[in-house]
Amino acid sequence: MSAPPLILMQGISKRYGELWANRQVTLAVAAGEIHALVGENGAGKSTLMKILFGLVQPDEGNIHLDGKPVAFKHPKEALRAGIGMVQQQLLIFPQLTSLENIVVGAEVRRWGVLNRKETRRKVEALCCSFGFDLPLDVHADEISFAHRQQMELLRLLYRGARILLLDEPSSLLAPAEIERLLALLRAFRAEGHTIILTTHRLREVFAIADRITILRRGELAGTWQRDQTSAQQIASLLVPAGDDAAVPNGDGINYLSPGRIAGSLSENASSPSSRPRPESMKDQECWITAPAADSDPEFVDMTGNGGEAMLGQPSSELPPEAPPILSVETVTAQSVHQEPGITDFCLQLREGEIFGMAGVVGNGQRVLALLLAGMHRVSAGTIRLGAHDITNTPTAARLEMGIRWLPENSLEEGALAELSLWENLLLGFQRRPSNQTLGWLHKKRIMQKAESRLELSRVAYTNITQPLSDLSGGNQQKVILERALTEPLKMVLLEQPCRGLDIHAQRETHRRIRSLIRAGVTFLIFSYDLEELLSLSHRIGVMYRGRLMGVTHTHRAERELLGQWMLGAPE
Amino acid sequence: MENFARRIAVRILATVLLIFVTRVSALSSGSAVAFPDPPLEVMVLTDVAGLGDKGFNDVCWQGVLRAKQDFALKARFVQAREQADYLPNITLAAQNADVVVTLGYLFVDALKQVTPGFPGTRFIHIEGDVTGENVASFDFKSEQGGFLAGLVAGLFTKSLKVGVVSGMDIPPVKAYVNGFKSGVKTAEEKRAKAIEVIVVSAGSFNDPVKGKSLAQALIAKGADVIFRVAGNTGIGVMEAIADRQGVYLIAEDLDMDAEMPGKILASTLKRMDVAIYQAIEGIVQGRFEPGHHWLGAAQGAIDLSPMKYSQQLFTPRDMEWIDKARRLLKEGKISVPKSDAELADFQIPEL
Amino acid sequence: MSIARNQHPIIKQLEPLVATLYALMAGMLFCIILAYFLGTGSFELISAIWEGAWGSPNAAAATLSKLTPLLLTGLAVSVAYQAGLLNIGCEGQLTLGALSAACFALTASQLPRLLLMPLTVLVGALAGALWTLPAMWLRQKRGVHEVVSTLLLNYVAIYLADYLARGPLGDGSAMARTAEIPLESTWRAVCSVGTIGVTAAPWAALIAMCLVHVWLYRTCGGYEAGACRSNPLAARAAGIPVNRRQTRSFLLSGALAGLAGALEVAAVHHRFYAAFSPGYGFDGITVAFLVNNVPGWTWLSALLIASLRAADKWLQLALGISPSTILVLQALLLITVASRVRLPVPGRTRRRSLLGHLFGYPEQTRQ
């Protein structure tokens, strides 16, 4: 490139604990171009954008804007320099109209009084010139997501932003809305604005981007002109193929093995209120953290064996005689809280099996987990555990049958923070005859049992009556896990077991899962990380819009096919 | 660590303070709580309204103060905080005083329980019927005051509409209102004109805001004299009248003429102070009269204020009639209706 | 740091006591400042408070009788709190409990004493419990925070009772009150302290306190209620019917408040007066929060508040201090308590003061 870049980010590094969100990343963006940042979940795209916008401070590296060094301590400063960002979680004031939402904080005033006329004129002019179709006088909580997004864009334009950062702008949009968005982006470009966007949809990237930068596990994989590359090449660059190579050894080697479509291309379509992304996570947020930073480095192996199995080797095939344990027969269920429901879902798991459920987040996985845990109602169909029909069995009874659910944020959704350790271990099992007689808790017995269990799992604690919140994050996780593994244990529903984990913790987690299946426990693992599922499970299924697109044995799995399933249709 | 240190510091500080306080106060304290030994100890118990209500309790307290001066008594008062306080307060007073004065209807239940236990203590009770060897209880013929107020209002009104703001629809207030109506009737006959009486009730003795809005409503309806029988609610009535030309007030129980000179035509007087003074006098002089007493104009317990600021608003003939009515009441020659039934049979007196 | 963190459990258990002692000390401090301004000795002031509350048998009896409603309403608030709910509606529950008890005693007066006496208070408790149901329904079906609904239901209850006592259920007298309840339904003095008889009501309240404490900390039901408070999501995932458990705790809370009202009628007034409560329901909040909502310690805070309240007549008599001054003192003390007692918010490290907790926006529960 002959002209100096408008934005130059050099050697940007950002670390969260053990996790490198960005590592020596360099990004150059020319004025008036649309630059796509592509990478799998957790590759560091959002972090990079946040650093540019002043939301996150880099540990290392420098930023040049128009050739001048800048360091934004706050988004306000970035805005003043003409940089605006639309985050995945849109910021709206539901009770204000879209017009008010756009101008709030930067109203046109005349002698301190809001000049509505002038304000409206300015906003309407903006709408006109770019082709926005946003209704200005409707309350913000009544307009569609696409319109809210337009509102955010207008808010930035209104404040004079000429560099727009868009984080996954298309993830929640319908196809027609995406087309409109792309048209808007082209209009911006025509007006001389510069756009950086992250996306996981290669189609869009090739439809609009001038240049493409690929990030992989926090590191730069390269930048290409759109017309000098192909979807095929980008896809192969995105995810390091081959499981052995997936163990990063810290020196940042490139793993190029083209020819495989990365399933994680279609990683994410989560709702705006959904889980924090890995970049912003602390490492303790995942359950089964074995060696979290502050916990015991030696993880206890439940069965005492295992551990030889290396990460990256798919689990050996199940013995054919393994009896079926769980069967979901044409089950339909309503959606809950923005999580789509499932329709005519069929699934059969066998004893001691690890079943990996892949798919873009928000395609009904949560509803399936809730259904199996007994926390959601089945509209039609049957669920069986062994010989029992458990379609309408309440949660408590399922716990006794051995079904355990470990949600993604196990601490948030499973811990009784200010209650004592023994109370945390008891939760869900308080009605067992061994724990109570006519409602009277056998406190002494329960506490003794709890003590011995915590000793065994090497939880660092001083007193069984101390509140859970006194423990370190890692130890809290261990307690929650210990509770989930209370006998009898038949089936574990696991959500995103390794999200945000460093490689050692991942390995420990996998080892533990493998050791448990030898004891006959069945696992249903929900994960957006296809690589993890490929390395861990016996079979893999893909969910799309509440349906099971297909199931395949791991050793026969073709990534291309899985990737297509994730996107909804075999092309 | 900081946090821990701060906690320790706070604890030490608190302890030191405590020690300091006890030491200092031990030095400063001469004698603890103790009562002197006066010849006669009078203790007044008020309901939750307490002294300073510019009404019932204050009038009673004036009687006690007068007796205190005249007979060299020791007098104190205790204000109750809640219904449940009455019993312990009476007991406490009975233990510590020779004469216990209880003010108000609410004391009746508790008083009945306590008095038999203290035969040596004299009890004076205002409002309500409590009998006993050592209890003298007093009620007042409010209707007589109402009659005088009605007469004054009826003689004065230009719009031929008068209003009453009542606190609650309870018997003592009812007596006031019926007396008032009979007074207005008397005035009607004297003036040979029909006069309308509009009665509104606030439903509370303690709601000045309501009182004000009710009074304003009455004024809007054309009433130019308003009689308040509403306790603290009446404060609102006064506020409503203060800034209205040509609208006048008649106050109850206490001489309030001076509070808004010229705006208050008259105040009916309920001389609870007289009753209490006389009862204490009786005790001092050794002729205590137990039992329940109805006091009226004849005993000097019901009267009308001297109308110092409003006399010039009336014709001399009006004033003559008012004075004559007072005199006849004192002589017991007018029987004023108390209940609705009596009001229907009311014989208009010759003035 | 680690010392503060890993306190011995006994110390943790004693925290409510410590909180009360702090409040007591703060109260004394305020007394001294007040005494300075009033021109009396600080020692006189403090000793007059003691004298007024416990100095004579009669004073002790009066204090004990004030203890009953305070203890029960405090208990009501803490029971609800221990299930993750704030019951600001004790005043209304107490009023209706008292009214229903009086009405029941009047209508069922021909029942034998053995039946009438316990039934009277039970009916009061039942009425109090039922009065929590609208709030619970609003919370669970309509998403109305229970602080708002219970607070507003207070006024409904108080004015309803006022109307009923003045009209349909009144005794026809000048006052808003019912007729005197039959002697068979009243609680008679079990012992005489001084010249005032003390009924079994305070002891009944203490027994209720012990039962609630044991229920909360030793039984499955109490444990489940605690889980609902600590983390409703986790409780649901563990198969605990959160809504039903919370409703149960709230019913119990309302029943305790109703019991407080019924006992006032049966043991103190022997009839229902519309304005008999000086705000016991609201004092209950203070009582509960003063000891961190631990039911087993409510006796302590209830005793403190009852003593202060009972002492005010003696302060008037002995020191000639006007009752308003005592109100100031109490209010200052309550503010001290409110700012001192801090509540751990489940699942967060952030902490809120009592006032923040009462008026802060309710926490959103996801899923």
Tab-separated table of N, CA and C in Angstrom, chain B residues 212-256:
chain	number	residue	atom	x	y	z
B	212	LYS	N	-58.953	21.583	55.154
B	212	LYS	CA	-58.857	22.757	54.294
B	212	LYS	C	-59.704	22.574	53.044
B	213	SER	N	-59.580	21.380	52.434
B	213	SER	CA	-60.324	21.198	51.182
B	213	SER	C	-61.825	21.165	51.442
B	214	LEU	N	-62.219	20.605	52.589
B	214	LEU	CA	-63.649	20.588	52.904
B	214	LEU	C	-64.168	22.002	53.098
B	215	ALA	N	-63.395	22.812	53.811
B	215	ALA	CA	-63.810	24.185	54.064
B	215	ALA	C	-63.924	24.949	52.743
B	216	GLN	N	-62.958	24.692	51.869
B	216	GLN	CA	-63.005	25.372	50.575
B	216	GLN	C	-64.246	24.968	49.797
B	217	ALA	N	-64.614	23.684	49.918
B	217	ALA	CA	-65.813	23.222	49.236
B	217	ALA	C	-67.048	23.927	49.791
B	218	LEU	N	-67.075	24.061	51.129
B	218	LEU	CA	-68.216	24.749	51.757
B	218	LEU	C	-68.305	26.185	51.272
B	219	ILE	N	-67.137	26.840	51.205
B	219	ILE	CA	-67.115	28.237	50.764
B	219	ILE	C	-67.624	28.320	49.331
B	220	ALA	N	-67.196	27.351	48.531
B	220	ALA	CA	-67.634	27.349	47.138
B	220	ALA	C	-69.148	27.182	47.032
B	221	LYS	N	-69.705	26.471	47.998
B	221	LYS	CA	-71.163	26.283	47.987
B	221	LYS	C	-71.898	27.504	48.495
B	222	GLY	N	-71.158	28.455	49.017
B	222	GLY	CA	-71.806	29.701	49.408
B	222	GLY	C	-71.901	29.941	50.902
B	223	ALA	N	-71.364	29.019	51.698
B	223	ALA	CA	-71.405	29.224	53.146
B	223	ALA	C	-70.489	30.388	53.522
B	224	ASP	N	-70.952	31.264	54.400
B	224	ASP	CA	-70.075	32.354	54.822
B	224	ASP	C	-69.725	32.272	56.298
B	225	VAL	N	-70.270	31.315	57.006
B	225	VAL	CA	-69.826	31.042	58.376
B	225	VAL	C	-69.587	29.541	58.482
B	226	ILE	N	-68.432	29.203	59.017
B	226	ILE	CA	-68.138	27.780	59.161
B	226	ILE	C	-67.808	27.482	60.616
B	227	PHE	N	-68.464	26.481	61.132
B	227	PHE	CA	-68.229	26.035	62.501
B	227	PHE	C	-67.319	24.812	62.434
B	228	ARG	N	-66.209	24.892	63.112
B	228	ARG	CA	-65.313	23.737	63.074
B	228	ARG	C	-65.468	22.916	64.342
B	229	VAL	N	-65.668	21.644	64.168
B	229	VAL	CA	-65.704	20.710	65.300
B	229	VAL	C	-64.819	19.556	64.902
B	230	ALA	N	-63.522	19.843	64.770
B	230	ALA	CA	-62.715	18.863	64.058
B	230	ALA	C	-61.321	18.655	64.624
B	231	GLY	N	-61.038	19.133	65.819
B	231	GLY	CA	-59.698	18.927	66.379
B	231	GLY	C	-58.640	19.529	65.477
B	232	ASN	N	-57.585	18.753	65.217
B	232	ASN	CA	-56.495	19.253	64.376
B	232	ASN	C	-56.919	19.466	62.925
B	233	THR	N	-57.938	18.744	62.515
B	233	THR	CA	-58.447	18.945	61.165
B	233	THR	C	-58.902	20.396	60.994
B	234	GLY	N	-59.346	20.980	62.096
B	234	GLY	CA	-59.815	22.351	62.069
B	234	GLY	C	-58.751	23.353	61.698
B	235	ILE	N	-57.483	23.006	61.912
B	235	ILE	CA	-56.391	23.906	61.534
B	235	ILE	C	-56.481	24.209	60.037
B	236	GLY	N	-56.816	23.165	59.272
B	236	GLY	CA	-56.974	23.358	57.834
B	236	GLY	C	-58.142	24.271	57.514
B	237	VAL	N	-59.205	24.139	58.309
B	237	VAL	CA	-60.376	24.990	58.104
B	237	VAL	C	-59.973	26.451	58.294
B	238	MET	N	-59.184	26.680	59.330
B	238	MET	CA	-58.749	28.057	59.596
B	238	MET	C	-57.907	28.585	58.436
B	239	GLU	N	-57.047	27.744	57.917
B	239	GLU	CA	-56.205	28.158	56.782
B	239	GLU	C	-57.071	28.538	55.586
B	240	ALA	N	-58.110	27.733	55.359
B	240	ALA	CA	-58.964	27.992	54.202
B	240	ALA	C	-59.679	29.326	54.347
B	241	ILE	N	-60.007	29.672	55.574
B	241	ILE	CA	-60.791	30.882	55.793
B	241	ILE	C	-59.902	32.125	55.812
B	242	ALA	N	-58.666	31.919	56.249
B	242	ALA	CA	-57.776	33.062	56.470
B	242	ALA	C	-57.682	33.966	55.238
B	243	ASP	N	-57.637	33.370	54.061
B	243	ASP	CA	-57.436	34.216	52.884
B	243	ASP	C	-58.720	34.416	52.092
B	244	ARG	N	-59.867	34.265	52.727
B	244	ARG	CA	-61.117	34.488	52.003
B	244	ARG	C	-61.873	35.646	52.637
B	245	GLN	N	-62.208	36.629	51.813
B	245	GLN	CA	-62.986	37.763	52.287
B	245	GLN	C	-64.422	37.311	52.580
B	246	GLY	N	-64.966	37.843	53.642
B	246	GLY	CA	-66.389	37.647	53.896
B	246	GLY	C	-66.773	36.277	54.390
B	247	VAL	N	-65.786	35.461	54.736
B	247	VAL	CA	-66.094	34.148	55.302
B	247	VAL	C	-65.542	34.112	56.729
B	248	TYR	N	-66.354	33.609	57.642
B	248	TYR	CA	-65.966	33.662	59.047
B	248	TYR	C	-66.029	32.283	59.692
B	249	LEU	N	-65.347	32.204	60.807
B	249	LEU	CA	-65.214	30.915	61.474
B	249	LEU	C	-65.803	30.978	62.872
B	250	ILE	N	-66.324	29.885	63.314
B	250	ILE	CA	-66.634	29.747	64.736
B	250	ILE	C	-65.834	28.541	65.227
B	251	ALA	N	-65.048	28.749	66.269
B	251	ALA	CA	-64.148	27.703	66.748
B	251	ALA	C	-64.781	26.965	67.917
B	252	GLU	N	-64.235	25.785	68.208
B	252	GLU	CA	-64.811	24.990	69.289
B	252	GLU	C	-63.835	24.820	70.446
B	253	ASP	N	-64.388	24.595	71.618
B	253	ASP	CA	-63.663	24.145	72.817
B	253	ASP	C	-62.796	25.205	73.503
B	254	LEU	N	-62.131	26.042	72.712
B	254	LEU	CA	-61.069	26.869	73.282
B	254	LEU	C	-61.218	28.263	72.695
B	255	ASP	N	-60.880	29.292	73.470
B	255	ASP	CA	-61.014	30.654	72.960
B	255	ASP	C	-59.920	30.923	71.938
B	256	MET	N	-60.262	30.889	70.686
B	256	MET	CA	-59.268	31.109	69.636
B	256	MET	C	-59.465	32.451	68.955
